[in-house]
Coordinates of C-alpha atoms and ligand atoms in Angstrom, one line a residue:
X255 CA -16.3 -193.9 97.5
X256 CA -16.6 -191.8 100.7
X257 CA -13.4 -190.1 101.8
X258 CA -12.4 -188.9 105.2
X259 CA -9.4 -186.9 106.5
X260 CA -8.4 -188.1 109.9
X261 CA -5.6 -187.3 112.4
X262 CA -2.7 -189.7 111.7
X263 CA -2.6 -190.6 115.4
X264 CA -5.9 -192.4 114.8
X265 CA -4.2 -194.9 112.5
X266 CA -2.8 -197.7 114.7
X267 CA -1.0 -200.4 112.8
X268 CA -3.6 -201.8 110.3
X269 CA -6.5 -200.3 112.2
X270 CA -8.2 -196.9 112.0
X271 CA -10.2 -195.4 114.9
X272 CA -12.7 -192.9 113.6
X273 CA -13.5 -189.8 115.7
X274 CA -17.1 -189.4 116.9
X275 CA -18.2 -187.0 114.2
X276 CA -17.0 -189.3 111.4
X277 CA -18.4 -192.3 113.2
X278 CA -21.8 -190.6 113.4
X279 CA -21.6 -189.8 109.7
X280 CA -20.7 -193.3 108.7
X281 CA -23.4 -194.9 110.8
X282 CA -26.3 -192.5 110.7
X283 CA -25.8 -190.3 107.6
X284 CA -24.2 -192.6 105.1
X285 CA -25.6 -195.7 106.8
X286 CA -22.6 -197.8 105.8
X287 CA -22.5 -201.5 106.8
X288 CA -19.8 -203.6 108.3
X289 CA -17.2 -204.3 105.5
X290 CA -18.1 -201.4 103.4
X291 CA -15.1 -199.6 102.0
X292 CA -14.1 -196.0 102.6
X293 CA -11.0 -194.0 101.7
X294 CA -9.1 -192.6 104.6
X295 CA -6.6 -189.7 104.2
X296 CA -3.9 -188.9 106.8
X297 CA -3.1 -185.5 105.3
X298 CA 0.4 -186.7 104.4
X299 CA -0.5 -187.6 100.8
X300 CA -1.4 -191.2 101.6
X301 CA -4.8 -192.8 100.9
X302 CA -5.9 -195.9 102.8
X303 CA -8.5 -198.3 101.5
X304 CA -10.4 -199.2 104.7
X305 CA -13.1 -201.7 105.5
X306 CA -15.6 -200.5 108.1
X307 CA -15.9 -202.3 111.4
X308 CA -19.1 -201.4 113.4
X309 CA -19.1 -202.0 117.1
X310 CA -22.8 -202.5 118.1
X311 CA -22.1 -202.3 121.8
X312 CA -20.2 -199.0 122.0
X313 CA -21.4 -197.3 118.9
X314 CA -17.8 -196.8 117.9
X315 CA -16.7 -197.2 114.3
X316 CA -13.3 -198.5 113.4
X317 CA -11.7 -199.7 110.2
X318 CA -9.3 -202.3 108.8
X319 CA -6.7 -201.0 106.5
X320 CA -6.7 -203.1 103.3
X321 CA -4.1 -201.2 101.4
X322 CA -2.2 -197.9 101.2
X323 CA -1.3 -195.8 98.2
X324 CA -0.1 -192.3 97.4
X325 CA -2.9 -189.9 96.4
X326 CA -2.6 -189.0 92.7
X327 CA -4.8 -185.9 92.9
X328 CA -2.3 -183.4 94.4
X329 CA -1.0 -180.8 91.8
X330 CA 2.8 -181.0 91.4
X331 CA 2.8 -177.2 91.8
X332 CA 1.9 -175.7 95.1
X333 CA -0.6 -172.9 94.5
X334 CA -1.4 -170.2 97.1
X335 CA -4.5 -168.2 96.6
X336 CA -4.3 -164.7 98.2
X337 CA -7.7 -162.9 98.1
X338 CA -9.2 -159.8 99.5
X339 CA -11.3 -160.3 102.6
X340 CA -14.9 -160.0 101.7
X341 CA -18.3 -161.1 103.0
X342 CA -18.8 -164.6 104.4
X343 CA -20.6 -166.1 101.5
X344 CA -18.0 -165.2 99.0
X345 CA -15.1 -166.3 101.2
X346 CA -16.8 -169.6 101.7
X347 CA -17.4 -170.0 98.0
X348 CA -13.7 -169.2 97.3
X349 CA -12.5 -171.7 99.9
X350 CA -14.7 -174.4 98.6
X351 CA -14.1 -174.0 94.9
X352 CA -10.4 -173.2 95.4
X353 CA -10.0 -176.5 97.2
X354 CA -11.8 -178.4 94.4
X355 CA -9.6 -176.7 91.8
X356 CA -6.3 -177.6 93.6
X357 CA -5.2 -174.6 95.8
X358 CA -2.9 -175.6 98.6
X359 CA -2.9 -172.4 100.7
X360 CA -5.4 -169.7 101.3
X361 CA -4.1 -166.3 102.3
X362 CA -6.9 -163.8 103.0
X363 CA -5.7 -160.2 103.0
X364 CA -6.9 -156.7 103.8
X365 CA -6.1 -154.0 101.4
X366 CA -7.3 -150.4 100.9
X367 CA -10.5 -151.4 99.1
X368 CA -11.5 -154.7 100.8
X369 CA -15.0 -154.9 102.2
X370 CA -13.6 -156.2 105.4
X371 CA -10.9 -154.1 107.0
X372 CA -10.1 -156.2 110.0
X373 CA -7.5 -159.0 110.0
X374 CA -9.2 -160.6 113.0
X375 CA -11.2 -163.8 112.6
X376 CA -13.2 -165.3 115.4
X377 CA -12.4 -168.9 116.4
X378 CA -15.9 -169.9 115.3
X379 CA -15.3 -168.5 111.8
X380 CA -11.9 -170.3 111.5
X381 CA -13.5 -173.5 112.6
X382 CA -16.3 -173.1 110.1
X383 CA -14.0 -172.2 107.2
X384 CA -11.6 -175.1 108.0
X385 CA -14.7 -177.4 108.0
X386 CA -15.6 -176.1 104.5
X387 CA -12.1 -176.7 103.2
X388 CA -12.1 -180.2 104.7
X389 CA -15.5 -181.1 103.2
X390 CA -14.4 -179.8 99.8
X391 CA -11.1 -181.7 100.1
X392 CA -13.0 -184.9 100.9
X393 CA -15.5 -184.4 98.1
X394 CA -12.9 -183.6 95.5
X395 CA -10.5 -186.4 96.6
X396 CA -7.5 -184.1 97.6
X397 CA -4.6 -185.9 99.1
X398 CA -3.8 -183.0 101.5
X399 CA -5.9 -180.5 103.2
X400 CA -5.3 -176.9 102.0
X401 CA -4.1 -174.6 104.7
X402 CA -6.1 -171.5 105.8
X403 CA -3.6 -168.8 106.9
X404 CA -4.4 -165.9 109.2
X405 CA -5.7 -162.8 107.4
X406 CA -2.9 -160.2 107.0
X407 CA -2.4 -156.7 105.6
X408 CA -1.8 -156.8 101.9
X409 CA 1.9 -155.7 102.3
X410 CA 2.5 -158.4 104.9
X411 CA 0.9 -161.0 102.7
X412 CA 3.1 -160.0 99.8
X413 CA 6.2 -160.4 102.0
X414 CA 5.0 -163.7 103.4
X415 CA 4.3 -165.4 100.1
X416 CA 7.5 -163.8 98.7
X417 CA 9.4 -166.0 101.1
X418 CA 7.5 -169.2 100.5
X419 CA 6.7 -169.1 96.8
X420 CA 9.1 -168.9 93.9
X421 CA 6.7 -167.0 91.7
X422 CA 3.9 -164.5 92.5
X423 CA 1.3 -163.3 90.0
X424 CA -1.3 -160.6 90.6
X425 CA -4.5 -160.5 88.6
X426 CA -5.0 -157.0 87.4
X427 CA -7.8 -156.1 85.0
X428 CA -5.8 -153.1 83.6
X429 CA -2.8 -155.2 82.6
X430 CA -4.1 -156.2 79.2
X431 CA -2.1 -153.5 77.5
X432 CA 1.1 -154.8 79.1
X433 CA 0.6 -158.1 77.3
X434 CA 1.3 -160.4 80.2
X435 CA -0.6 -163.5 79.3
X436 CA -0.5 -166.4 81.7
X437 CA 1.6 -168.5 79.3
X438 CA 4.2 -165.8 79.1
X439 CA 4.6 -165.3 82.8
X440 CA 4.7 -169.1 83.5
X441 CA 7.4 -169.7 80.9
X442 CA 10.7 -170.9 82.3
X443 CA 9.7 -169.9 85.8
X444 CA 10.0 -171.7 89.1
X445 CA 6.9 -173.9 88.9
X446 CA 7.3 -175.5 92.3
X447 CA 5.2 -173.0 94.2
X448 CA 3.2 -170.1 92.8
X449 CA 1.2 -167.4 94.7
X450 CA -1.8 -165.8 93.0
X451 CA -3.3 -162.5 94.1
X452 CA -6.9 -161.6 93.4
X453 CA -8.2 -158.2 94.5
X454 CA -11.4 -157.1 96.2
X455 CA -14.6 -155.9 94.6
X456 CA -13.1 -152.4 94.2
X457 CA -9.9 -153.8 92.7
X458 CA -6.3 -152.9 93.7
X459 CA -5.2 -149.3 93.9
X460 CA -2.3 -148.1 91.6
X461 CA -0.1 -147.9 94.8
X462 CA -0.8 -151.5 95.6
X463 CA 0.0 -152.7 92.1
X464 CA 3.3 -150.7 92.4
X465 CA 4.1 -152.3 95.7
X466 CA 3.4 -155.7 94.3
X467 CA 5.7 -155.0 91.4
X468 CA 8.4 -153.9 93.8
X469 CA 7.9 -157.3 95.5
X470 CA 8.7 -159.0 92.2
X471 CA 5.0 -159.9 91.6
X472 CA 4.0 -160.0 88.0
X473 CA 0.7 -158.5 86.8
X474 CA -1.4 -160.8 84.6
X475 CA -4.7 -160.3 82.7
X476 CA -7.5 -162.9 83.0
X477 CA -9.0 -161.6 79.8
X478 CA -10.7 -158.5 78.4
X479 CA -13.8 -158.9 80.5
X480 CA -14.0 -157.8 84.1
X481 CA -14.7 -160.7 86.4
X482 CA -16.2 -160.6 89.9
X483 CA -13.6 -161.2 92.5
X484 CA -15.0 -164.7 93.3
X485 CA -15.0 -165.7 89.7
X486 CA -11.4 -164.5 89.3
X487 CA -10.4 -166.3 92.5
X488 CA -11.8 -169.6 91.2
X489 CA -10.6 -169.2 87.6
X490 CA -7.1 -168.0 88.3
X491 CA -5.8 -171.1 90.0
X492 CA -7.6 -173.3 87.5
X493 CA -6.1 -171.5 84.5
X494 CA -2.6 -171.6 86.0
X495 CA -2.8 -175.3 86.7
X496 CA -4.2 -175.8 83.2
X497 CA -1.4 -173.8 81.6
X498 CA 1.1 -175.9 83.5
X499 CA -0.5 -179.1 82.1
X500 CA -2.1 -180.1 85.4
Ligands
SAH3 N1 -13.4 -152.7 90.4 C1 -12.8 -153.2 89.2 C2 -12.9 -154.7 89.1 C3 -12.4 -155.4 90.2 S1 -12.6 -157.1 89.9 C4 -13.5 -152.5 88.0 O1 -14.7 -152.5 88.0 O2 -12.7 -152.1 87.1 C5 -11.9 -157.9 91.4 C6 -10.6 -158.5 91.2 O3 -10.7 -159.6 90.2 C7 -9.5 -157.6 90.6 O4 -8.8 -156.9 91.6 C8 -8.6 -158.6 89.9 O5 -7.6 -159.1 90.8 C9 -9.5 -159.7 89.4 N2 -9.9 -159.5 88.0 C10 -11.2 -159.4 87.6 N3 -11.2 -159.4 86.2 C11 -9.9 -159.5 85.8 C12 -9.3 -159.5 84.5 N4 -10.0 -159.4 83.4 N5 -8.0 -159.6 84.5 C13 -7.2 -159.7 85.6 N6 -7.8 -159.7 86.8 C14 -9.1 -159.6 86.9

């Protein structure tokens, strides 16, 4: 079943009015016919079962709402993925795969060793990255669109997620000796909202790990092998959700 996120304002009573880009996709890319069903998501957690209505005169595409349910695909735990700003391809991979895995918030950060040192993002890049998240959310059947936050300095990112998330974990390849396995740090903790930090290609500096600890962030190992940052960024949320039984 094809899934589309739309602006809730485009749902009027039992009708859906599709915006031009989705109308184009329905007509010309997916070549759906009158009466074909699609799933429409309003980003509030609802999924609508919708029958397509094609208007031959105006080229507009609308839909009839057949039923409405709550999406069952959203994790119970809100997971934020905070990752070092890196090149475009890696960021895009992290956003796409993170969305599939179940991340709800992306916080790119700039730290002493990140490839990218600027916290500025062009409007064009934001739009492209939001489109990638949206496509991944539609493809994977998410009930809500993950949010892409403004890039921030590492210390500001720590403070920001400290306010919003009950638990913060930082993946540190040198923490194996401390014996912090995921199961240990997840035990009896606030499971409602967890922030995860993954460092850049060059890793975190000692000073950054110290700062994270002072911000009540716990270091965790992802195993004895050193993973590339993008691998760690995809695995970390998946492992946490798995460990929580989700
Ligand atoms: N430059 C470092 C590796 C950095 S890997 C080195 O060669 O030693 C990039 C990021 O992935 C790290 O900052 C960390 O957050 C995460 N990471 C990779 N492997 C990990 C592991 N085994 N345990 C915990 N975190 C890991």
